[in-house]
Amino acid sequence: MGHRVVAATPSVETRENPPLLSQSEIPGRRDQWRQIGNRVPRREREYLDVVEAECMTDGSSYGSRPEYLPDFMNDPHDDDGRQVVKLDLAENRALAAATLSRFPAATGDVIDFESTPFEGRLWWDDEEHWTRMAADLLSSHVQRGERIAVIWGNYLMPVVTMPADVAVRRARDILDAGPHFWMHPLGGSVLIECLMDGQVTVATIPSS
């Protein structure tokens, strides 16, 4: 199946994304969840936990749950895992200043593509489709031997870097870690946003 391509017009569509919440919305969401109990989607519960953690800390929670990363990234015996580097808080902030912080943010932490241009938009239908898409995207934007960064929507997970070929081989593991993430070829000018509803947006990072 080919990729579904949407023309590069600034619009955001959501289907099954976790809700994007501000701190003031958290109590109301918690009340709703008490009423429906275990029917609350797991990703939605995890997302709210992340929002609360970020609102209540000054960065001390960054990277505090490396066990949330895909298993191979924490396995010292895995050939791919040994090539993964976890960034510390200072490194994360430096990377964010050169990438995500240059984009306007929508409610929550996804990029507001309503107010900034992007190069193109794709949709994946399932994990197998995503794996093919990731290979195509990285081959288009990363030179052989270069590394990429994966920046997670979950602030408790440390940002990681790895060779592009590792990211391609482990694309399904990266997707499964969720809740959403960005890929950035180190030294490049592109940021790729991947949301859990299947939407993938490719954008050139603003110069300032």
Coordinates of N, CA and C in Angstrom, one line a residue:
M1 N 0.8 -1.2 0.0 CA 0.0 0.0 0.0 C 0.9 1.2 0.0
G2 N 0.6 2.2 -0.8 CA 1.4 3.4 -0.9 C 1.0 4.4 0.3
H3 N 1.9 5.3 0.5 CA 1.6 6.3 1.6 C 0.5 7.2 1.1
R4 N -0.3 7.5 2.1 CA -1.4 8.5 1.8 C -0.7 9.9 2.0
V5 N -0.6 10.7 1.0 CA 0.0 12.0 1.1 C -1.0 13.1 1.1
V6 N -0.9 14.0 2.0 CA -1.7 15.2 2.0 C -0.9 16.4 1.6
A7 N -1.5 17.2 0.8 CA -0.7 18.4 0.4 C -0.3 19.3 1.6
A8 N 0.8 20.0 1.4 CA 1.4 20.7 2.5 C 0.6 22.0 2.8
T9 N -0.6 21.8 3.3 CA -1.3 22.9 3.8 C -1.5 22.8 5.3
P10 N -1.4 23.9 6.0 CA -1.3 23.8 7.5 C -2.6 23.4 8.1
S11 N -2.8 22.1 8.3 CA -4.0 21.7 9.0 C -3.7 20.5 9.9
V12 N -4.4 20.4 11.0 CA -4.1 19.3 11.9 C -5.4 18.4 12.0
E13 N -5.3 17.1 11.8 CA -6.4 16.2 12.0 C -6.1 15.3 13.1
T14 N -7.0 14.9 13.9 CA -6.8 13.9 14.9 C -7.9 12.9 14.9
R15 N -7.6 11.6 15.2 CA -8.6 10.6 15.2 C -8.6 9.9 16.6
E16 N -7.5 9.3 17.0 CA -7.4 8.6 18.2 C -6.3 9.1 19.1
N17 N -5.8 10.3 18.9 CA -4.7 10.9 19.7 C -5.1 11.0 21.1
P18 N -4.1 10.8 22.1 CA -4.4 11.2 23.4 C -4.8 12.6 23.5
P19 N -5.7 13.1 24.4 CA -6.1 14.4 24.5 C -4.9 15.4 24.8
L20 N -4.9 16.5 24.2 CA -3.9 17.5 24.5 C -4.5 18.4 25.6
L21 N -3.9 18.4 26.8 CA -4.4 19.1 27.9 C -3.5 20.1 28.5
S22 N -4.1 21.2 28.9 CA -3.4 22.2 29.7 C -3.5 21.8 31.2
Q23 N -2.7 22.5 32.1 CA -2.7 22.1 33.5 C -4.1 22.4 34.1
S24 N -4.8 23.4 33.6 CA -6.1 23.8 34.2 C -7.2 22.7 33.8
E25 N -6.9 21.9 32.7 CA -7.9 20.9 32.3 C -7.8 19.6 33.0
I26 N -6.6 19.4 33.7 CA -6.4 18.1 34.3 C -7.4 17.7 35.3
P27 N -7.8 18.5 36.3 CA -8.8 18.1 37.3 C -10.1 17.6 36.6
G28 N -10.6 18.3 35.6 CA -11.9 18.0 35.0 C -11.7 16.6 34.3
R29 N -10.6 16.4 33.7 CA -10.4 15.1 33.0 C -10.3 14.0 34.0
R30 N -9.7 14.2 35.1 CA -9.6 13.2 36.2 C -11.0 12.8 36.7
D31 N -11.9 13.8 36.8 CA -13.3 13.6 37.3 C -14.0 12.7 36.3
Q32 N -13.8 13.0 35.0 CA -14.5 12.2 34.0 C -14.0 10.7 34.0
W33 N -12.7 10.6 34.3 CA -12.2 9.2 34.3 C -12.7 8.4 35.5
R34 N -12.9 9.1 36.6 CA -13.5 8.4 37.8 C -14.8 7.8 37.5
Q35 N -15.6 8.4 36.6 CA -16.9 7.9 36.2 C -16.9 6.7 35.3
I36 N -15.8 6.7 34.4 CA -15.8 5.6 33.4 C -14.8 4.5 33.8
G37 N -14.0 4.7 34.8 CA -13.2 3.7 35.4 C -12.2 3.1 34.3
N38 N -12.1 1.7 34.3 CA -11.1 1.1 33.5 C -11.3 1.2 32.0
R39 N -12.4 1.9 31.5 CA -12.6 2.0 30.1 C -11.7 3.2 29.6
V40 N -11.0 3.9 30.4 CA -10.2 5.0 30.0 C -9.0 4.4 29.2
P41 N -8.7 4.8 28.0 CA -7.6 4.3 27.2 C -6.3 4.4 27.9
R42 N -5.4 3.4 27.8 CA -4.2 3.4 28.5 C -3.3 4.6 28.1
R43 N -3.3 4.9 26.8 CA -2.4 6.0 26.3 C -2.9 7.3 26.9
E44 N -4.2 7.5 27.1 CA -4.8 8.7 27.6 C -4.3 8.9 29.1
R45 N -4.4 7.8 29.8 CA -4.0 7.8 31.2 C -2.5 8.2 31.3
E46 N -1.7 7.6 30.5 CA -0.2 7.8 30.5 C 0.1 9.3 30.1
Y47 N -0.7 9.8 29.1 CA -0.4 11.1 28.7 C -0.7 12.1 29.8
L48 N -1.8 12.0 30.5 CA -2.1 12.9 31.6 C -1.1 12.8 32.7
D49 N -0.6 11.7 33.0 CA 0.5 11.5 34.0 C 1.7 12.3 33.6
V50 N 2.0 12.3 32.3 CA 3.2 13.1 31.8 C 2.9 14.6 31.9
V51 N 1.7 15.0 31.5 CA 1.4 16.4 31.6 C 1.6 16.9 33.1
E52 N 1.1 16.1 34.0 CA 1.2 16.5 35.4 C 2.6 16.6 35.9
A53 N 3.4 15.6 35.4 CA 4.8 15.6 35.8 C 5.6 16.8 35.3
E54 N 5.3 17.2 34.1 CA 6.0 18.3 33.5 C 5.5 19.6 34.2
C55 N 4.2 19.7 34.5 CA 3.7 20.9 35.2 C 4.3 21.1 36.6
M56 N 4.6 20.0 37.2 CA 4.9 20.1 38.6 C 6.4 20.1 38.9
T57 N 7.3 20.0 37.8 CA 8.7 19.9 38.0 C 9.4 21.0 37.2
D58 N 10.7 21.2 37.5 CA 11.5 22.2 36.8 C 12.4 21.5 35.9
G59 N 12.2 20.3 35.5 CA 13.0 19.5 34.6 C 13.6 18.3 35.3
S60 N 13.5 18.2 36.7 CA 14.1 17.1 37.4 C 13.5 15.8 37.0
S61 N 12.3 15.8 36.4 CA 11.7 14.5 36.1 C 12.2 14.0 34.7
Y62 N 12.9 14.9 34.0 CA 13.4 14.5 32.6 C 14.2 13.2 32.7
G63 N 13.8 12.2 31.8 CA 14.6 11.0 31.7 C 14.5 10.1 32.9
S64 N 13.6 10.3 33.8 CA 13.6 9.6 35.0 C 13.0 8.2 34.9
R65 N 12.4 7.9 33.7 CA 11.9 6.5 33.5 C 12.4 5.9 32.2
P66 N 13.7 5.6 32.2 CA 14.3 5.0 31.0 C 13.7 3.7 30.7
E67 N 13.1 3.0 31.7 CA 12.4 1.7 31.4 C 11.2 1.9 30.5
Y68 N 10.8 3.1 30.3 CA 9.7 3.3 29.3 C 10.2 3.2 27.9
L69 N 11.5 3.3 27.7 CA 12.1 3.2 26.3 C 11.8 1.8 25.8
P70 N 11.9 1.6 24.5 CA 11.9 0.2 23.9 C 12.9 -0.6 24.6
D71 N 12.6 -1.9 24.8 CA 13.5 -2.8 25.6 C 14.9 -2.8 25.0
F72 N 15.0 -2.8 23.7 CA 16.4 -3.0 23.1 C 17.3 -1.9 23.5
M73 N 16.7 -0.7 23.8 CA 17.6 0.5 24.2 C 18.2 0.3 25.5
N74 N 17.7 -0.5 26.4 CA 18.2 -0.8 27.7 C 18.9 -2.1 27.8
D75 N 19.1 -2.8 26.7 CA 19.7 -4.1 26.7 C 21.2 -4.0 26.3
P76 N 22.1 -4.2 27.3 CA 23.5 -4.1 27.0 C 24.0 -5.2 26.1
H77 N 23.2 -6.2 25.9 CA 23.7 -7.3 25.1 C 23.1 -7.3 23.7
D78 N 22.3 -6.2 23.4 CA 21.7 -6.1 22.1 C 22.6 -5.2 21.2
D79 N 22.9 -5.7 20.0 CA 23.8 -5.0 19.1 C 23.3 -3.6 18.8
D80 N 22.0 -3.5 18.5 CA 21.4 -2.2 18.2 C 21.3 -1.3 19.5
G81 N 21.0 -1.9 20.6 CA 20.9 -1.2 21.9 C 22.2 -0.5 22.3
R82 N 23.3 -1.2 22.0 CA 24.6 -0.6 22.4 C 24.9 0.6 21.6
Q83 N 24.2 0.8 20.5 CA 24.5 2.0 19.7 C 23.6 3.2 20.0
V84 N 22.7 3.0 21.0 CA 21.8 4.1 21.4 C 22.5 4.9 22.5
V85 N 22.4 6.2 22.4 CA 22.9 7.1 23.4 C 21.8 7.9 24.0
K86 N 21.7 7.9 25.3 CA 20.6 8.6 26.1 C 21.2 10.0 26.4
L87 N 20.4 11.0 26.1 CA 20.9 12.4 26.4 C 20.5 12.8 27.8
D88 N 21.4 13.5 28.4 CA 21.1 14.1 29.8 C 20.3 15.4 29.6
L89 N 20.0 16.0 30.7 CA 19.1 17.1 30.7 C 19.7 18.3 29.9
A90 N 20.9 18.6 30.1 CA 21.5 19.7 29.4 C 21.6 19.4 27.9
E91 N 21.9 18.2 27.5 CA 21.9 17.8 26.1 C 20.5 17.9 25.5
N92 N 19.5 17.5 26.3 CA 18.2 17.5 25.8 C 17.7 19.0 25.6
R93 N 18.1 19.9 26.5 CA 17.7 21.3 26.3 C 18.4 21.9 25.1
A94 N 19.6 21.5 24.9 CA 20.4 22.1 23.7 C 19.7 21.6 22.4
L95 N 19.3 20.3 22.4 CA 18.7 19.8 21.2 C 17.3 20.4 21.0
A96 N 16.6 20.6 22.1 CA 15.2 21.2 22.0 C 15.3 22.6 21.5
A97 N 16.4 23.4 21.9 CA 16.5 24.8 21.5 C 16.8 24.8 20.0
A98 N 17.4 23.8 19.4 CA 17.7 23.8 18.0 C 16.6 23.2 17.2
T99 N 15.6 22.6 17.8 CA 14.6 21.9 17.0 C 13.2 22.3 17.5
L100 N 12.6 21.6 18.4 CA 11.2 21.8 18.8 C 10.9 23.2 19.3
S101 N 11.8 23.8 20.0 CA 11.5 25.1 20.5 C 11.4 26.2 19.5
R102 N 11.8 25.9 18.3 CA 11.7 26.9 17.2 C 10.4 26.8 16.5
F103 N 9.5 25.9 16.9 CA 8.2 25.8 16.3 C 7.2 26.3 17.3
P104 N 6.0 26.8 16.9 CA 5.0 27.2 17.8 C 4.3 25.9 18.3
A105 N 3.9 25.9 19.6 CA 3.3 24.7 20.1 C 1.8 24.8 20.2
A106 N 1.1 23.7 19.9 CA -0.3 23.7 20.1 C -0.6 23.4 21.6
T107 N -1.9 23.2 21.9 CA -2.2 22.8 23.3 C -1.6 21.5 23.5
G108 N -0.9 21.3 24.7 CA 0.0 20.2 24.9 C 1.3 20.4 24.3
D109 N 2.0 19.5 23.7 CA 3.3 19.7 23.2 C 3.6 19.3 21.8
V110 N 2.5 19.1 21.0 CA 2.7 18.8 19.6 C 2.9 20.2 18.9
I111 N 3.4 20.1 17.7 CA 3.7 21.4 16.9 C 2.4 21.9 16.4
D112 N 2.2 23.2 16.4 CA 1.0 23.9 15.9 C 1.2 24.1 14.4
F113 N 0.8 23.1 13.6 CA 1.0 23.3 12.2 C -0.1 24.1 11.6
E114 N -1.0 24.6 12.4 CA -2.0 25.6 11.9 C -1.3 26.9 11.6
S115 N -0.2 27.2 12.3 CA 0.4 28.5 12.2 C 1.9 28.5 11.7
T116 N 2.3 27.3 11.2 CA 3.6 27.2 10.6 C 3.6 26.3 9.5
P117 N 4.4 26.5 8.4 CA 4.3 25.7 7.2 C 5.1 24.4 7.5
F118 N 4.7 23.4 6.6 CA 5.4 22.1 6.7 C 5.6 21.6 5.2
E119 N 6.5 20.7 5.1 CA 6.8 20.2 3.8 C 5.9 19.2 3.2
G120 N 5.4 18.3 4.1 CA 4.4 17.3 3.6 C 3.9 16.5 4.8
R121 N 2.8 15.8 4.5 CA 2.1 15.0 5.5 C 1.8 13.6 4.9
L122 N 2.0 12.6 5.7 CA 1.7 11.2 5.4 C 0.9 10.6 6.5
W123 N 0.3 9.4 6.2 CA -0.5 8.7 7.2 C -0.1 7.2 7.1
W124 N 0.2 6.6 8.2 CA 0.4 5.2 8.2 C -0.8 4.5 8.8
D125 N -1.1 3.3 8.3 CA -2.3 2.6 8.6 C -2.1 1.5 9.7
D126 N -0.9 1.0 9.8 CA -0.6 0.0 10.8 C 0.9 -0.1 11.0
E127 N 1.4 -0.9 11.9 CA 2.8 -0.9 12.2 C 3.7 -1.3 11.0
E128 N 3.2 -2.2 10.2 CA 4.0 -2.6 9.0 C 4.2 -1.5 8.1
H129 N 3.1 -0.8 7.9 CA 3.1 0.4 7.0 C 4.0 1.5 7.5
W130 N 4.0 1.7 8.8 CA 4.9 2.7 9.5 C 6.3 2.3 9.3
T131 N 6.6 1.0 9.4 CA 8.0 0.5 9.2 C 8.6 0.9 7.8
R132 N 7.7 0.7 6.8 CA 8.1 1.0 5.4 C 8.3 2.5 5.3
M133 N 7.3 3.3 5.9 CA 7.4 4.7 5.8 C 8.6 5.3 6.5
A134 N 8.9 4.8 7.6 CA 10.1 5.3 8.4 C 11.4 5.1 7.5
A135 N 11.5 3.9 6.9 CA 12.6 3.6 6.0 C 12.7 4.6 4.9
D136 N 11.6 4.9 4.3 CA 11.6 5.8 3.1 C 11.9 7.3 3.6
L137 N 11.4 7.7 4.7 CA 11.6 9.0 5.2 C 13.1 9.2 5.6
L138 N 13.6 8.3 6.3 CA 15.0 8.4 6.8 C 16.0 8.3 5.6
S139 N 15.7 7.5 4.6 CA 16.6 7.4 3.5 C 16.6 8.7 2.7
S140 N 15.5 9.4 2.7 CA 15.4 10.7 2.0 C 16.1 11.8 2.7
H141 N 16.2 11.7 4.0 CA 16.7 12.9 4.8 C 18.0 12.6 5.6
V142 N 18.5 11.4 5.6 CA 19.7 11.1 6.4 C 20.8 10.5 5.5
Q143 N 22.0 10.9 5.6 CA 23.1 10.4 4.8 C 23.5 9.1 5.5
R144 N 24.1 8.2 4.7 CA 24.5 6.9 5.3 C 25.5 7.1 6.4
G145 N 25.3 6.4 7.5 CA 26.2 6.5 8.6 C 25.9 7.6 9.6
E146 N 24.9 8.5 9.3 CA 24.6 9.6 10.2 C 23.6 9.1 11.3
R147 N 23.6 9.8 12.4 CA 22.7 9.5 13.5 C 21.5 10.4 13.5
I148 N 20.4 9.9 14.1 CA 19.2 10.7 14.3 C 18.9 10.7 15.8
A149 N 18.1 11.7 16.2 CA 17.6 11.8 17.5 C 16.1 11.4 17.5
V150 N 15.7 10.8 18.5 CA 14.3 10.5 18.8 C 13.9 11.2 20.0
I151 N 13.0 12.2 19.9 CA 12.5 13.0 21.0 C 11.1 12.5 21.3
W152 N 10.9 12.1 22.5 CA 9.6 11.5 22.9 C 8.6 12.6 23.4
G153 N 7.3 12.4 23.2 CA 6.3 13.2 23.8 C 6.2 13.0 25.3
N154 N 6.7 11.9 25.8 CA 6.8 11.6 27.2 C 8.1 12.1 27.8
Y155 N 8.0 13.2 28.6 CA 9.2 13.9 29.1 C 10.0 13.0 30.1
L156 N 9.3 12.0 30.6 CA 10.0 11.1 31.5 C 11.0 10.1 30.8
M157 N 10.9 10.0 29.5 CA 11.7 9.2 28.7 C 12.9 10.0 28.1
P158 N 14.1 9.6 28.3 CA 15.2 10.4 27.8 C 15.3 10.4 26.3
V159 N 15.6 11.6 25.7 CA 15.9 11.6 24.3 C 17.0 10.7 24.0
V160 N 16.9 10.0 22.8 CA 18.0 9.1 22.4 C 18.5 9.4 21.0
T161 N 19.7 9.1 20.8 CA 20.3 9.2 19.4 C 20.8 7.8 19.0
M162 N 20.8 7.5 17.7 CA 21.2 6.2 17.2 C 21.5 6.4 15.7
P163 N 22.2 5.4 15.2 CA 22.4 5.5 13.7 C 21.1 5.3 13.0
A164 N 21.0 5.9 11.9 CA 19.7 5.9 11.1 C 19.3 4.4 10.8
D165 N 20.3 3.6 10.5 CA 19.9 2.2 10.1 C 19.3 1.5 11.3
V166 N 19.7 1.8 12.5 CA 19.1 1.2 13.7 C 17.7 1.7 13.9
A167 N 17.4 2.9 13.6 CA 16.1 3.5 13.7 C 15.2 2.8 12.7
V168 N 15.7 2.5 11.5 CA 14.9 1.8 10.5 C 14.6 0.4 11.0
R169 N 15.6 -0.3 11.4 CA 15.3 -1.7 11.9 C 14.4 -1.8 13.0
R170 N 14.4 -0.8 13.9 CA 13.7 -0.8 15.1 C 12.5 0.2 15.1
A171 N 12.0 0.5 13.9 CA 11.0 1.5 13.8 C 9.7 1.1 14.5
R172 N 9.4 -0.2 14.5 CA 8.2 -0.7 15.1 C 8.3 -0.6 16.6
D173 N 9.5 -0.9 17.2 CA 9.7 -0.7 18.6 C 9.6 0.7 19.1
I174 N 10.1 1.6 18.2 CA 10.0 3.1 18.5 C 8.6 3.5 18.5
L175 N 7.8 3.1 17.5 CA 6.4 3.5 17.5 C 5.6 2.9 18.7
D176 N 5.9 1.7 19.1 CA 5.2 1.1 20.2 C 5.4 1.8 21.5
A177 N 6.6 2.5 21.6 CA 6.9 3.2 22.9 C 5.9 4.4 23.1
G178 N 5.5 5.0 22.0 CA 4.6 6.2 22.1 C 4.9 7.2 23.2
P179 N 4.0 8.1 23.6 CA 2.7 8.3 22.9 C 2.8 9.0 21.6
H180 N 3.8 9.9 21.4 CA 4.1 10.4 20.1 C 5.6 10.9 20.2
F181 N 6.2 11.2 19.0 CA 7.6 11.4 19.1 C 8.0 12.2 17.8
W182 N 9.2 12.7 17.8 CA 9.8 13.4 16.7 C 11.2 12.7 16.4
M183 N 11.5 12.7 15.1 CA 12.8 12.2 14.6 C 13.5 13.4 14.0
H184 N 14.8 13.5 14.3 CA 15.6 14.6 13.8 C 17.0 14.1 13.4
P185 N 17.3 14.2 12.1 CA 18.7 13.8 11.6 C 19.6 14.8 12.2
L186 N 20.6 14.4 13.0 CA 21.5 15.3 13.7 C 22.4 16.0 12.6
G187 N 22.4 17.4 12.8 CA 23.1 18.2 11.8 C 22.3 18.6 10.6
G188 N 21.0 18.0 10.6 CA 20.1 18.4 9.5 C 19.2 19.5 9.8
S189 N 18.3 19.8 8.9 CA 17.3 20.9 9.1 C 15.9 20.4 9.1
V190 N 15.7 19.1 9.3 CA 14.3 18.5 9.2 C 13.9 18.0 10.5
L191 N 12.6 18.1 10.8 CA 12.0 17.5 12.0 C 10.8 16.7 11.5
I192 N 10.7 15.5 11.9 CA 9.6 14.6 11.5 C 8.7 14.3 12.8
E193 N 7.5 14.7 12.7 CA 6.6 14.5 13.9 C 5.7 13.3 13.6
C194 N 5.6 12.3 14.5 CA 4.8 11.1 14.3 C 3.8 11.1 15.5
L195 N 2.5 11.2 15.1 CA 1.4 11.1 16.1 C 0.8 9.7 16.1
M196 N 0.2 9.3 17.2 CA -0.4 8.0 17.3 C -1.6 7.7 16.5
D197 N -2.2 8.8 15.9 CA -3.4 8.5 15.0 C -2.9 8.2 13.6
G198 N -1.6 8.1 13.4 CA -1.1 7.8 12.1 C -0.6 8.9 11.3
Q199 N -0.7 10.1 11.8 CA -0.3 11.3 11.1 C 1.2 11.5 11.2
V200 N 1.9 11.7 10.1 CA 3.3 12.0 10.1 C 3.6 13.3 9.3
T201 N 4.2 14.3 9.9 CA 4.4 15.6 9.3 C 5.9 15.8 9.2
V202 N 6.4 16.2 8.0 CA 7.8 16.6 7.8 C 7.9 18.1 7.6
A203 N 8.7 18.7 8.4 CA 8.9 20.1 8.4 C 10.3 20.6 8.5
T204 N 10.6 21.7 7.8 CA 12.0 22.3 7.9 C 12.0 23.1 9.2
I205 N 13.0 22.9 10.0 CA 13.2 23.7 11.2 C 13.4 25.1 10.9
P206 N 12.6 26.0 11.5 CA 12.9 27.5 11.3 C 14.3 27.9 11.7
S207 N 14.8 28.9 11.1 CA 16.2 29.3 11.4 C 16.3 29.9 12.7
S208 N 15.2 30.5 13.3 CA 15.3 31.1 14.6 C 13.9 31.1 15.2

